Amino acid sequence: MVNENSPLLEAAVPINVNNLTADDIEKLRCIVQSFDDNKGSIEIDNNSVSSDCSDYPEFAETTHAWFVFGDARNALDRFIGTTILLFQIYVYFLFAGEAIGDYQSGAVHVSIAHSDCFASDESIDMQSNLVCDADQASTWDAFAAFFMLGIFLTSDIYQAYRAIKLAFKTSVFNLMFAVLAFVEVITALLSATISISQQLYVGHAADAIEVGVGLLFIRELSSRAYQGLRYNSKKRYMGFFVILTVTVLFGFFSHPVLVKAMTYENKIVEVVSKHEAIKQVLSKHE
């Protein structure tokens, strides 16, 4: 609780607004909001590093704000923001690399009608009625896919531009991080464009929209991490990282178990087939 005679208020009076950083402005805004929420009183825990003051000027409610505007007093926040951003760029390259590989190989999907597959007892040979689709999507299909992409990324590109302008007025360090945030958004745009283009090239309009949605979902990792770290206006690092670690390890160790379990039946069928083939060869020699 802070009263009007508190040393905190006395120390807060001589403030040079020209020297305030984006982080300082955000903390003042948080204090004022806390004052309003508590109806005239401010609860301050000087020993806590988890107080949630995350209303930065740009990239609201995302770890990107911590990445761009954080400072030495919030090193962990900036580390989290940096990790999320670098991971996003890595996944963008995965999507783009696979799309480029599909472009270069010129591969298309080959399918068979359900009735034909059922009639052949789920086995195919050279006599089966296989169908491949090598048509190109229409102009309207391309417009739908790229319009959705544009609607989603326009605000992000504009935010990244504004962040650079704001960071330019604060410090070279913040400016460097703001430029990297802009690079992340542009990387998302390029990766989505390549992936969507490849799907349109082979005539899969719905898949083009789907791959665009998948890439745009990656952009939401920043806000999802931010929401996971916040609870009741506090940052909860320990709980978030414990659950994240358990989730990742569960998936990581479940994968080989699932591979063995799901392919066990196929291995049995393969062994039986080989056994039957050997029996037929031996019977011929007899």
Coordinates of C-alpha atoms in Angstrom, one line a residue:
M1 CA 0.0 0.0 0.0
V2 CA 1.4 3.4 -0.9
N3 CA 0.1 6.6 0.7
E4 CA 0.6 10.2 -0.3
N5 CA 3.7 10.6 2.0
S6 CA 5.4 7.5 0.6
P7 CA 9.1 7.9 -0.4
L8 CA 8.1 6.2 -3.6
L9 CA 6.0 9.1 -4.7
E10 CA 8.5 11.6 -3.6
A11 CA 11.2 9.9 -5.7
A12 CA 8.8 9.6 -8.6
V13 CA 8.1 13.4 -8.9
P14 CA 11.4 14.6 -10.5
I15 CA 11.0 12.6 -13.7
N16 CA 12.5 13.8 -17.0
V17 CA 10.0 12.6 -19.5
N18 CA 12.5 13.0 -22.3
N19 CA 14.7 10.3 -20.8
L20 CA 11.9 7.7 -20.4
T21 CA 12.3 4.5 -22.3
A22 CA 9.5 2.4 -23.7
D23 CA 10.0 0.0 -20.8
D24 CA 9.7 2.9 -18.3
I25 CA 6.5 4.3 -19.9
E26 CA 5.0 0.8 -19.9
K27 CA 5.8 0.4 -16.2
L28 CA 4.3 3.7 -15.3
R29 CA 1.2 2.8 -17.3
C30 CA 1.0 -0.5 -15.3
I31 CA 1.3 1.4 -12.0
V32 CA -1.5 3.7 -13.0
Q33 CA -3.7 0.8 -14.0
S34 CA -3.0 -0.9 -10.7
F35 CA -3.9 2.3 -8.9
D36 CA -7.3 2.4 -10.7
D37 CA -7.9 -1.3 -10.3
N38 CA -7.3 -1.1 -6.5
K39 CA -9.5 2.0 -6.1
G40 CA -6.8 4.4 -5.0
S41 CA -4.1 2.1 -3.6
I42 CA -1.1 0.5 -5.2
E43 CA 0.2 -2.9 -4.2
I44 CA 3.9 -3.2 -5.0
D45 CA 6.1 -6.2 -4.4
N46 CA 9.7 -5.0 -4.8
N47 CA 11.1 -8.6 -4.3
S48 CA 9.0 -10.0 -7.2
V49 CA 10.3 -10.2 -10.7
S50 CA 7.0 -11.6 -11.9
S51 CA 4.8 -8.5 -11.8
D52 CA 3.1 -8.2 -15.1
C53 CA 3.8 -4.9 -16.8
S54 CA 3.6 -5.9 -20.4
D55 CA 1.7 -3.2 -22.2
Y56 CA 4.4 -2.1 -24.6
P57 CA 3.7 0.4 -27.4
E58 CA 3.7 -2.3 -30.2
F59 CA 3.2 -6.0 -30.4
A60 CA 0.6 -5.8 -27.6
E61 CA 0.2 -9.0 -25.5
T62 CA 3.0 -10.9 -27.3
T63 CA 6.5 -11.9 -26.4
H64 CA 7.7 -9.9 -29.4
A65 CA 7.2 -6.8 -27.2
W66 CA 9.6 -8.2 -24.7
F67 CA 12.1 -9.0 -27.4
V68 CA 12.0 -5.5 -28.9
F69 CA 11.5 -3.3 -25.8
G70 CA 12.9 -5.3 -22.9
D71 CA 15.9 -4.2 -21.0
A72 CA 18.5 -5.5 -18.6
R73 CA 16.0 -5.5 -15.8
N74 CA 13.8 -7.9 -17.8
A75 CA 16.5 -10.2 -19.2
L76 CA 14.4 -13.3 -18.9
D77 CA 11.5 -11.7 -20.8
R78 CA 13.9 -10.8 -23.6
F79 CA 15.3 -14.3 -23.6
I80 CA 11.8 -15.8 -23.9
G81 CA 11.0 -13.3 -26.7
T82 CA 14.2 -14.1 -28.6
T83 CA 13.7 -17.9 -28.3
I84 CA 10.1 -17.7 -29.6
L85 CA 11.2 -15.5 -32.5
L86 CA 14.1 -17.6 -33.6
F87 CA 12.0 -20.7 -33.4
Q88 CA 9.4 -19.1 -35.6
I89 CA 12.0 -18.2 -38.2
Y90 CA 13.3 -21.8 -38.1
V91 CA 9.8 -23.3 -38.8
Y92 CA 9.3 -20.8 -41.6
F93 CA 12.4 -22.1 -43.3
L94 CA 11.1 -25.7 -42.9
F95 CA 7.9 -24.8 -44.7
A96 CA 9.6 -22.9 -47.4
G97 CA 12.3 -25.5 -47.9
E98 CA 9.7 -28.3 -48.4
A99 CA 7.7 -26.2 -50.8
I100 CA 10.8 -25.4 -52.8
G101 CA 11.7 -29.1 -52.9
D102 CA 8.2 -30.0 -54.1
Y103 CA 8.5 -27.3 -56.8
Q104 CA 11.9 -28.7 -58.0
S105 CA 10.8 -32.3 -58.0
G106 CA 7.5 -31.5 -59.7
A107 CA 5.8 -34.2 -57.7
V108 CA 2.0 -34.4 -57.6
H109 CA -0.4 -36.5 -55.6
V110 CA -1.6 -39.8 -57.1
S111 CA -4.9 -41.3 -55.8
I112 CA -7.4 -44.0 -56.4
A113 CA -11.2 -44.0 -56.2
H114 CA -12.6 -45.4 -53.0
S115 CA -14.8 -47.9 -54.8
D116 CA -11.7 -49.2 -56.8
C117 CA -9.7 -49.5 -53.7
F118 CA -12.4 -51.4 -51.9
A119 CA -13.0 -53.7 -54.9
S120 CA -9.3 -54.6 -55.1
D121 CA -9.1 -55.4 -51.4
E122 CA -7.1 -52.3 -50.6
S123 CA -4.2 -53.3 -52.9
I124 CA -3.2 -51.7 -56.2
D125 CA -1.1 -52.7 -59.2
M126 CA -0.4 -51.4 -62.7
Q127 CA -4.0 -52.2 -63.7
S128 CA -5.6 -50.1 -61.0
N129 CA -7.4 -46.9 -62.0
L130 CA -4.9 -44.4 -60.5
V131 CA -5.6 -40.6 -60.9
C132 CA -3.2 -37.7 -60.6
D133 CA -4.0 -34.0 -60.5
A134 CA -1.7 -31.6 -62.3
D135 CA -4.1 -28.8 -62.9
Q136 CA -3.3 -25.2 -61.8
A137 CA -5.6 -23.2 -59.5
S138 CA -7.6 -20.4 -60.9
T139 CA -6.9 -16.7 -60.4
W140 CA -9.8 -16.4 -57.9
D141 CA -8.3 -19.3 -55.9
A142 CA -5.0 -17.4 -55.8
F143 CA -6.8 -14.2 -54.8
A144 CA -8.6 -16.0 -51.9
A145 CA -5.4 -17.5 -50.5
F146 CA -3.2 -14.4 -50.8
F147 CA -6.1 -12.1 -49.6
M148 CA -6.3 -14.1 -46.4
L149 CA -2.6 -13.9 -46.0
G150 CA -2.6 -10.1 -46.6
I151 CA -5.4 -9.5 -44.1
F152 CA -3.5 -11.5 -41.4
L153 CA -0.1 -10.0 -41.9
T154 CA -0.8 -6.4 -42.7
S155 CA -1.2 -5.4 -39.1
D156 CA 2.0 -7.3 -38.2
I157 CA 4.0 -5.6 -40.9
Y158 CA 2.7 -2.2 -39.9
Q159 CA 3.4 -2.9 -36.2
A160 CA 7.0 -4.0 -37.0
Y161 CA 7.5 -0.8 -39.0
R162 CA 6.2 1.4 -36.1
A163 CA 8.4 -0.5 -33.7
I164 CA 11.4 0.3 -35.7
K165 CA 10.5 4.0 -35.7
L166 CA 9.9 3.9 -32.0
A167 CA 13.1 2.0 -31.2
F168 CA 15.1 4.4 -33.4
K169 CA 14.3 7.1 -30.8
T170 CA 15.3 5.0 -27.8
S171 CA 18.5 3.1 -28.3
V172 CA 20.6 1.3 -31.0
F173 CA 20.1 -1.9 -29.1
N174 CA 16.3 -1.7 -29.2
L175 CA 16.6 -0.7 -32.9
M176 CA 18.6 -3.9 -33.7
F177 CA 15.9 -6.0 -32.0
A178 CA 13.1 -4.1 -33.8
V179 CA 14.8 -4.8 -37.2
L180 CA 15.0 -8.5 -36.3
A181 CA 11.3 -8.5 -35.4
F182 CA 10.6 -7.0 -38.8
V183 CA 12.7 -9.7 -40.5
E184 CA 10.7 -12.3 -38.7
V185 CA 7.4 -10.9 -40.1
I186 CA 8.9 -10.6 -43.6
T187 CA 10.2 -14.2 -43.3
A188 CA 6.7 -15.3 -42.5
L189 CA 5.4 -13.5 -45.5
L190 CA 7.9 -15.0 -47.9
S191 CA 7.5 -18.6 -46.5
A192 CA 3.7 -18.4 -46.7
T193 CA 3.9 -17.0 -50.3
I194 CA 6.2 -19.8 -51.4
S195 CA 4.2 -22.5 -49.8
I196 CA 0.9 -21.2 -51.0
S197 CA 2.3 -20.7 -54.5
Q198 CA 3.4 -24.3 -54.7
Q199 CA 0.0 -25.6 -53.7
L200 CA -1.7 -23.3 -56.3
Y201 CA 0.8 -24.6 -58.9
V202 CA -0.5 -28.2 -58.6
G203 CA -4.1 -27.0 -58.4
H204 CA -4.8 -27.5 -54.7
A205 CA -6.6 -24.3 -53.8
A206 CA -8.0 -25.6 -50.4
D207 CA -4.5 -26.9 -49.5
A208 CA -3.0 -23.5 -50.4
I209 CA -5.3 -21.9 -47.9
E210 CA -4.6 -24.6 -45.4
V211 CA -0.8 -24.2 -45.6
G212 CA -1.3 -20.5 -45.3
V213 CA -3.3 -21.0 -42.1
G214 CA -0.7 -23.3 -40.7
L215 CA 2.1 -20.8 -41.3
L216 CA 0.0 -18.0 -39.8
F217 CA -0.7 -20.1 -36.8
I218 CA 3.1 -20.1 -36.2
R219 CA 2.9 -16.4 -35.9
E220 CA 0.5 -16.8 -33.0
L221 CA 3.1 -18.7 -30.9
S222 CA 4.3 -15.3 -29.5
S223 CA 0.8 -14.4 -28.2
R224 CA 0.2 -17.9 -27.0
A225 CA 3.4 -18.0 -25.0
Y226 CA 2.5 -14.6 -23.6
Q227 CA -0.9 -15.8 -22.5
G228 CA 0.6 -18.9 -20.9
L229 CA 3.1 -16.9 -18.9
R230 CA 0.4 -14.6 -17.4
Y231 CA -2.0 -15.3 -14.7
N232 CA -3.9 -12.8 -12.6
S233 CA -1.7 -10.0 -13.8
K234 CA 1.4 -11.9 -12.9
K235 CA 4.1 -13.7 -14.8
R236 CA 4.3 -17.3 -13.9
Y237 CA 7.6 -18.6 -15.2
M238 CA 8.0 -21.8 -13.2
G239 CA 4.5 -23.2 -14.0
F240 CA 4.8 -22.4 -17.7
F241 CA 8.2 -23.9 -18.2
V242 CA 7.3 -27.1 -16.2
I243 CA 4.2 -27.7 -18.2
L244 CA 6.1 -26.9 -21.5
T245 CA 8.9 -29.3 -20.6
V246 CA 6.5 -32.1 -19.7
T247 CA 4.5 -31.6 -22.9
V248 CA 7.6 -31.6 -25.2
L249 CA 9.1 -34.7 -23.4
F250 CA 5.8 -36.5 -23.6
G251 CA 5.6 -36.0 -27.4
F252 CA 9.3 -36.7 -27.9
F253 CA 9.3 -40.0 -26.1
S254 CA 5.8 -41.0 -27.3
H255 CA 6.9 -40.9 -30.9
P256 CA 9.2 -44.0 -31.0
V257 CA 6.6 -45.9 -28.9
L258 CA 3.8 -45.0 -31.4
V259 CA 6.0 -46.0 -34.4
K260 CA 6.6 -49.4 -32.9
A261 CA 3.0 -49.9 -31.9
M262 CA 1.5 -48.7 -35.1
T263 CA 3.8 -50.6 -37.4
Y264 CA 3.8 -53.8 -35.5
E265 CA 0.8 -55.2 -37.5
N266 CA 2.6 -54.3 -40.7
K267 CA 5.6 -56.3 -39.6
I268 CA 3.5 -59.3 -38.8
V269 CA 1.9 -59.2 -42.3
E270 CA 5.4 -58.9 -43.8
V271 CA 6.7 -61.9 -42.0
V272 CA 3.6 -64.0 -42.9
S273 CA 4.0 -63.0 -46.5
K274 CA 7.6 -64.0 -46.6
H275 CA 6.8 -67.3 -44.9
E276 CA 4.1 -68.0 -47.5
A277 CA 6.5 -67.1 -50.3
I278 CA 9.1 -69.5 -48.9
K279 CA 6.6 -72.3 -48.7
Q280 CA 5.6 -71.8 -52.3
V281 CA 9.2 -72.0 -53.5
L282 CA 9.8 -75.2 -51.5
S283 CA 6.6 -76.8 -52.8
K284 CA 7.7 -76.1 -56.4
H285 CA 11.0 -77.9 -55.8
E286 CA 9.3 -80.8 -54.3

